[in-house]
Short mmCIF file of C-alpha atoms in Angstrom, two decimals:
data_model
loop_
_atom_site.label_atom_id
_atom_site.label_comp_id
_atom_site.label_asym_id
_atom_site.label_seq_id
_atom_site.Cartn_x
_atom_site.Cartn_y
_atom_site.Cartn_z
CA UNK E 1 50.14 146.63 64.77
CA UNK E 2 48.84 144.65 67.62
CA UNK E 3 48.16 141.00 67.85
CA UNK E 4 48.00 137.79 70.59
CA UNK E 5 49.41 134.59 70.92
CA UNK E 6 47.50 132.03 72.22
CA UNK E 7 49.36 129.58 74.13
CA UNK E 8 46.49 127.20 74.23
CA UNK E 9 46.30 126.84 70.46
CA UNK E 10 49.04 128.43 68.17
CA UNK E 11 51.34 126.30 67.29
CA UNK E 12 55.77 127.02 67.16
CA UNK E 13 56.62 127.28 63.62
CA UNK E 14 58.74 124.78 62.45
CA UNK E 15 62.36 124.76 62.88
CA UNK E 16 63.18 123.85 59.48
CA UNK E 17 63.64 126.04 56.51
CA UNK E 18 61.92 125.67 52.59
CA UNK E 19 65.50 124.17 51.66
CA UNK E 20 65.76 121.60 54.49
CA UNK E 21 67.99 123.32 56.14
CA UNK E 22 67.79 123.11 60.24
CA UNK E 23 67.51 126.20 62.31
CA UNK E 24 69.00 125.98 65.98
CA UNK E 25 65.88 124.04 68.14
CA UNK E 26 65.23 124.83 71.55
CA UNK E 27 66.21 121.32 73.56
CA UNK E 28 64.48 118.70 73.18
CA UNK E 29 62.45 119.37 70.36
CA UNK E 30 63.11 116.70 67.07
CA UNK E 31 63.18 118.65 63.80
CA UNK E 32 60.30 117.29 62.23
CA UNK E 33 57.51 117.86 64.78
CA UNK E 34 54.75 119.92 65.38
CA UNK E 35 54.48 121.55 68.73
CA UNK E 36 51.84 123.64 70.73
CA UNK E 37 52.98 126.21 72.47
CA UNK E 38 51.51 125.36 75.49
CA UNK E 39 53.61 122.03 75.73
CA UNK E 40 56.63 123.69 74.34
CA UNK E 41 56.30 125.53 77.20
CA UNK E 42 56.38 122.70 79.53
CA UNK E 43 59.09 120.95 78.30
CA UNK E 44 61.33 124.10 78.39
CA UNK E 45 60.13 125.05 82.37
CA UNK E 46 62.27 124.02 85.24
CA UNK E 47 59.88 123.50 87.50
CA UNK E 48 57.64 121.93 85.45
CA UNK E 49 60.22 119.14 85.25
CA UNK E 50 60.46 119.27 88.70
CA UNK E 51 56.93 118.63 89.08
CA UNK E 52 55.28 122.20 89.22
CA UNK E 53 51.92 122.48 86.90
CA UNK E 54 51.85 124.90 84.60
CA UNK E 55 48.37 126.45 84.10
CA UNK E 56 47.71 128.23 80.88
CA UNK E 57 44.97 129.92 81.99
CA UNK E 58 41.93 131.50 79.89
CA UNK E 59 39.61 133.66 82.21
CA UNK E 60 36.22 131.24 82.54
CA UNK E 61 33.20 133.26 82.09
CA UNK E 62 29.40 132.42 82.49
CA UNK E 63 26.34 134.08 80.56
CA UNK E 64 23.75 135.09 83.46
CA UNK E 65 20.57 136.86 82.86
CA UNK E 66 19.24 140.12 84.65
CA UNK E 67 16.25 141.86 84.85
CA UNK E 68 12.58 141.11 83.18
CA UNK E 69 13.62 142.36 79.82
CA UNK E 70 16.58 139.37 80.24
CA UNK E 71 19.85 141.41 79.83
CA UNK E 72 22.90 139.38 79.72
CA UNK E 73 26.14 140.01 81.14
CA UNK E 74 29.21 138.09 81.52
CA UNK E 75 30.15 136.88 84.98
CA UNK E 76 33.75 136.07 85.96
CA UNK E 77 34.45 132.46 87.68
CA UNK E 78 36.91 132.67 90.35
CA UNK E 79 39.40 129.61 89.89
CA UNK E 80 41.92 128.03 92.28
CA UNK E 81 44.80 125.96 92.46
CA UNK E 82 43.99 123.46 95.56
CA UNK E 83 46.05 120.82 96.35
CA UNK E 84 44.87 117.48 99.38
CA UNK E 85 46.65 116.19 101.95
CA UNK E 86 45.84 112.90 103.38
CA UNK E 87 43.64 112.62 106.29
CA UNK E 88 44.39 110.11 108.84
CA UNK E 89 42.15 108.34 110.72
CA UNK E 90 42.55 108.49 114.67
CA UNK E 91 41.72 105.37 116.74
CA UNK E 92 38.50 106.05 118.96
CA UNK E 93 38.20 104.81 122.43
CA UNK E 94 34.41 102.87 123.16
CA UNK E 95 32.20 105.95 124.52
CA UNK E 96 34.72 108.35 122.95
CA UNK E 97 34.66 111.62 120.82
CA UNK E 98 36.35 111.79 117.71
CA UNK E 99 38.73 114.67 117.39
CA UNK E 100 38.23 117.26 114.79
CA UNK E 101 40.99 116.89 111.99
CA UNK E 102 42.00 120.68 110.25
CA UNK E 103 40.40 120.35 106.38
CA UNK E 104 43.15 118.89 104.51
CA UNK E 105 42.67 120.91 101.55
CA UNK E 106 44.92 123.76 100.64
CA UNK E 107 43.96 126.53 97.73
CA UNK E 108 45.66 129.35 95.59
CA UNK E 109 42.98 131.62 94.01
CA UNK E 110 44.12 132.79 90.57
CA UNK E 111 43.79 136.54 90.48
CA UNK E 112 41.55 137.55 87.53
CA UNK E 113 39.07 140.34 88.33
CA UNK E 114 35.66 140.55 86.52
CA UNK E 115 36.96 142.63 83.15
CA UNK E 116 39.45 139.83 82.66
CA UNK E 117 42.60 141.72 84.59
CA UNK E 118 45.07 140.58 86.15
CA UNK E 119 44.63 142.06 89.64
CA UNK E 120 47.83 143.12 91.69
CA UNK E 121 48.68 139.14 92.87
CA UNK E 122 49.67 138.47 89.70
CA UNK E 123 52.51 140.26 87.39
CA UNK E 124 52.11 141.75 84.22
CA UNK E 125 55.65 140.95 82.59
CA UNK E 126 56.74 142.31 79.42
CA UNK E 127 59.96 142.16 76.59
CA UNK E 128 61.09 144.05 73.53
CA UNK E 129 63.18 143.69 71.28
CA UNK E 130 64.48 146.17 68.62
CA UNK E 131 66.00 146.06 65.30
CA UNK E 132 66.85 147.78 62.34
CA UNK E 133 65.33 147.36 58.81
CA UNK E 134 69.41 145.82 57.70
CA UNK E 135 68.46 143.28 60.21
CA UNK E 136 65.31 142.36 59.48
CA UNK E 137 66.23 141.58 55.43
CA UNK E 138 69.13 139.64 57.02
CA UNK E 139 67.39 136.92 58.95
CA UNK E 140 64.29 135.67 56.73
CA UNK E 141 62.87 134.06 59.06
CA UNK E 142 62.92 136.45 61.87
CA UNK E 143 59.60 136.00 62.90
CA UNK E 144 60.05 132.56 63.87
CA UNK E 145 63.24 133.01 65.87
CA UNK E 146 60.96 135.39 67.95
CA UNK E 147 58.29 133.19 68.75
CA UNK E 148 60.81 130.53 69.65
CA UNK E 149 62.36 133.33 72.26
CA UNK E 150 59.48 134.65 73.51
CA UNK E 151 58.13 130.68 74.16
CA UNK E 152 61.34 129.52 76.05
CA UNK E 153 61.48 133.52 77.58
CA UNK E 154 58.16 132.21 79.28
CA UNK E 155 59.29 128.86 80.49
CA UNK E 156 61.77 130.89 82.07
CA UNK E 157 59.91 133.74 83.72
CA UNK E 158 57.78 131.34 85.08
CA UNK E 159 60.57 129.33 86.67
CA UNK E 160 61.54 132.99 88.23
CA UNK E 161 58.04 133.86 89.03
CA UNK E 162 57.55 130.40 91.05
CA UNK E 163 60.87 130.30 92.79
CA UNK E 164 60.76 134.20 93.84
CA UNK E 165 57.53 133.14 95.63
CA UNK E 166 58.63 130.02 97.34
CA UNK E 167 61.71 131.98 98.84
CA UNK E 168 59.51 134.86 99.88
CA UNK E 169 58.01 131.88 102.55
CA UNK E 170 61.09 132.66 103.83
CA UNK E 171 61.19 128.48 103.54
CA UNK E 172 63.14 126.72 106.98
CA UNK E 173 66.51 124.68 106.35
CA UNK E 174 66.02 121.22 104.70
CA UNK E 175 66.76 117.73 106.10
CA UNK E 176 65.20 114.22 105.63
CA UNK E 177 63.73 114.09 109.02
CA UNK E 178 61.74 117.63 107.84
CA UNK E 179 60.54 115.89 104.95
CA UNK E 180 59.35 112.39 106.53
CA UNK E 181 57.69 114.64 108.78
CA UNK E 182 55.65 116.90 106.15
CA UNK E 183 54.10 113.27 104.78
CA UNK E 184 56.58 114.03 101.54
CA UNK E 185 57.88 110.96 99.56
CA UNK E 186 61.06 110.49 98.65
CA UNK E 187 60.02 110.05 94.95
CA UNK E 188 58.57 113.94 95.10
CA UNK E 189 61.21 115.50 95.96
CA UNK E 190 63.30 117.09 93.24
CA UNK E 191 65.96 120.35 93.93
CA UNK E 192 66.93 123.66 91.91
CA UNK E 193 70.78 124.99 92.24
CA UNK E 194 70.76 128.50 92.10
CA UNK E 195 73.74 130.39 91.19
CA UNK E 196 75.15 130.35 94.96
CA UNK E 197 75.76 126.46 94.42
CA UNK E 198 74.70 125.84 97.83
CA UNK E 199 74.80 121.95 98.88
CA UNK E 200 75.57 120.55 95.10
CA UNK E 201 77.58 118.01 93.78
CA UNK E 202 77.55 115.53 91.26
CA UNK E 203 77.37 112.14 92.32
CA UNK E 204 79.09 108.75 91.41
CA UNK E 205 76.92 108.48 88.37
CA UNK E 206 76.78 111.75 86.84
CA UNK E 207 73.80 112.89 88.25
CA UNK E 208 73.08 116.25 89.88
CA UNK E 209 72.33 116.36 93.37
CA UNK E 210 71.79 118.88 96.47
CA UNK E 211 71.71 117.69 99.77
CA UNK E 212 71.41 113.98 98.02
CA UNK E 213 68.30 114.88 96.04
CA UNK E 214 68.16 115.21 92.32
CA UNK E 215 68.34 118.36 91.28
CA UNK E 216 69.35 120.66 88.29
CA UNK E 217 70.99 124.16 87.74
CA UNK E 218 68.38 127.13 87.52
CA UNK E 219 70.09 130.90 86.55
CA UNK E 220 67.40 132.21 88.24
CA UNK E 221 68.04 132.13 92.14
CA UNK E 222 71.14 132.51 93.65
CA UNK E 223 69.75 130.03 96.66
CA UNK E 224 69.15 126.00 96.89
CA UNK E 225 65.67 124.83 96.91
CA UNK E 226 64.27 120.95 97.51
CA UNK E 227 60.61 120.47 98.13
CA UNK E 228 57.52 118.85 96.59
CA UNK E 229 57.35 120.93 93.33
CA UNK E 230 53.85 118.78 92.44
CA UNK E 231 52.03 121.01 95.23
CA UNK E 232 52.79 124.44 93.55
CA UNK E 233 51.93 125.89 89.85
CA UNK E 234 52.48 128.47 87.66
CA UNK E 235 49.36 130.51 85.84
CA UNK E 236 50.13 132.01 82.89
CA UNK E 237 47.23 133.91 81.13
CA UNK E 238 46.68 132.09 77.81
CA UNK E 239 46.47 135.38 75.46
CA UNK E 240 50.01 137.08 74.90
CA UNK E 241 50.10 140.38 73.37
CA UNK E 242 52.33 141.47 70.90
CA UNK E 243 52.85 145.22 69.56
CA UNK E 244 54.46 145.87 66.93
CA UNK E 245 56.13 149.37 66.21
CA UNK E 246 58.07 150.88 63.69
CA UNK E 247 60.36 153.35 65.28
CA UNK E 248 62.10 154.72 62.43
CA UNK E 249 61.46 156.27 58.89
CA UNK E 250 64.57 154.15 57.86
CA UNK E 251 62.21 150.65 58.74
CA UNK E 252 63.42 149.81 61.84
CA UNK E 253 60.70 147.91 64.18
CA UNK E 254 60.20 147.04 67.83
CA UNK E 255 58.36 144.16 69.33
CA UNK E 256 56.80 144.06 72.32
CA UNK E 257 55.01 141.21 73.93
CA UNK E 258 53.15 141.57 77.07
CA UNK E 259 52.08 138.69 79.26
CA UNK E 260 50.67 137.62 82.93
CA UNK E 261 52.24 135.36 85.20
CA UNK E 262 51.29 134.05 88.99
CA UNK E 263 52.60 131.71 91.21
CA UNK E 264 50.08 129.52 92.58
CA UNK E 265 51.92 128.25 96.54
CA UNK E 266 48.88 127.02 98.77
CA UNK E 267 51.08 125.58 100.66
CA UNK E 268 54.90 126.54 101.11
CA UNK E 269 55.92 124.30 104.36
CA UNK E 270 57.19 121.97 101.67
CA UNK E 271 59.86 123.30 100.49
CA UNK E 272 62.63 124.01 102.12
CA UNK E 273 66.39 125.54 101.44
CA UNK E 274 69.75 123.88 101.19
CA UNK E 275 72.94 125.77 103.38
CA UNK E 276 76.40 126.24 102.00
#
C-alpha cells in the first residue's frame, strides 16, 4: 500500500488518546493543539531556530500551449533561494566615474527537473521501520507514534543535510573581527555544538555559548559552527511517500517513507568554525 504525506497540509494527529490520556509530545508542543506538519517541522529543526528557512517545497508548474491544434503540456519553473547584501554607496569625485559594485545578490537554485525529480543536488533520503503483527495489536495507536517520528526524523535530517553542506565550504576559523568584516550583526549570529564540543561553555547565566555566541547542542556534527543561519535554507519536497509492506504471512508490516531534502548555501563565507 502506498500513500504521501503532505507537509504543506496534513496535519500531526493529536497527542491525546479517546480516554484523555497524554501520549509523550515532541517538545514544545501543548496537548491540546492542532499542528501542521509543516510548522511542526520548524519548531523541531535546529537550524531553523537558528535562523535557517525551511522551504517545503511543491514543484511550481505552468500550463503552456503548443502547436495550432493547442496541445498543453506542463512546464517546470525553476525556483531559487537568493539572499541581498547591502550595497554601499561610494563617494564620487566632481568629473569622476563611478566604480562598478559586484551584484549583491546571491542564489541557490532548487534542483527539480521537468518530471518533478529531484535531480542529483538534492538527496533522496529514506527510513523503515519494521514490526511484527504482536506489536502492532500492542500499541493502538501506532500509526500516530509514526507520523510523530517520521515529522521530528525530518527536522532532523534537515539539520544534517544543512550542516553537512556548510562544512563541505570547508568554512575558515571564526572570530569577531571576521564577522564585523562580512557586514554580519551581532544579533544574527547564533552557533551549533557538535559532538566534538569545540569552544563551548555555559555561561554565568545558564546559557549555551561557543566562542561567546549563543548556541545549542546538535548530535549531528562532530564540529562547532557560528554564522548567519538567516542566509541559508533547507528544501524539503512537500510530498512524502510512504510504502507500506507486509513482510510476513504471520502480519508483520514494514514502513517505508521516502523523502527529498537540499541544502540551499548561496553564500557560505558566513559561517565559520569554532577550534578546540
Amino acid at each position: 500500500m502506498r500513500g504521501i504525506i503532505d507537509l504543506n497540509s496534513d496535519e500531526l494527529p493529536k497527542i491525546q488518546d479517546k480516554n484523555g490520556a497524554l501520549k509523550r509530545p515532541p517538545a514544545g508542543k501543548a496537548a491540546v493543539e492542532n499542528l501542521k506538519i509543516d510548522a511542526a517541522i520548524l519548531r523541531q529543526s535546529l537550524v531553523a531556530q537558528a535562523g535557517a528557512e525551511i522551504i517545503i517545497y511543491k514543484d511550481p508548474t505552468e500550463a503552456v500551449s503548443t502547436g495550432v491544434l493547442g496541445d498543453v503540456v506542463m512546464m517546470s519553473k525553476q525556483s531559487y533561494f537568493e539572499t541581498f547584501e547591502a550595497a554601499p554607496f561610494a563617494l564620487v569625485a566632481d568629473g569622476g566615474e563611478v566604480t562598478v559594485t559586484p551584484l549583491p545578490i546571491n542564489r541557490a537554485a532548487i534542483h527539480v527537473d521537468a518530471t518533478g525529480g529531484l535531480q542529483t543536488a538534492s538527496g533522496i533520503y529514506g527510513l523503515r521501520f519494521e514490526f511484527s503483527r504482536a506489536t502492532l495489536k500492542s500499541y493502538p495507536s501506532i500509526e500516530d507514534a509514526i507520523m510523530h517520528a517520521v515529522v521530528q526524523g525530518l527536522a532532523r535530517t534537515g539539520d544534517a543535510v544543512l550542516t553537512a553542506g556548510i562544512m563541505a565550504a570547508t568554512p575558515a576559523a571564526f572570530s569577531l573581527a571576521a564577522a564585523a568584516a562580512a557586514g554580519v550583526r551581532m544579533s544574527e549570529l547564533r552557533g551549533l555544538v557538535g559532538t566534538a564540543g569545540h569552544g563551548a561553555a555555559i555561561d554565568n547565566n545558564g546559557v549555551l555559548r561557543a566562542a561567546g555566541i549563543a548556541a545549542e547542542l546538535s548530535p549531528d556534527l562532530s564540529a562547532t559552527i557560528v554564522g548567519s543561519f538567516a542566509r541559508s535554507a533547507v528544501m524539503i519536497r512537500s510530498d512524502v511517500e510512504v510504502v507500506v509492506d507486509r513482510t510476513n504471512i504471520d502480519g508483520s508490516l514494514a514502513v517505508t517513507a521516502w523523502a527529498g531534502l537540499q541544502a540551499l548555501l548561496p553564500d557560505t563565507t558566513r559561517f565559520w568554525t569554532v577550534a578546540a
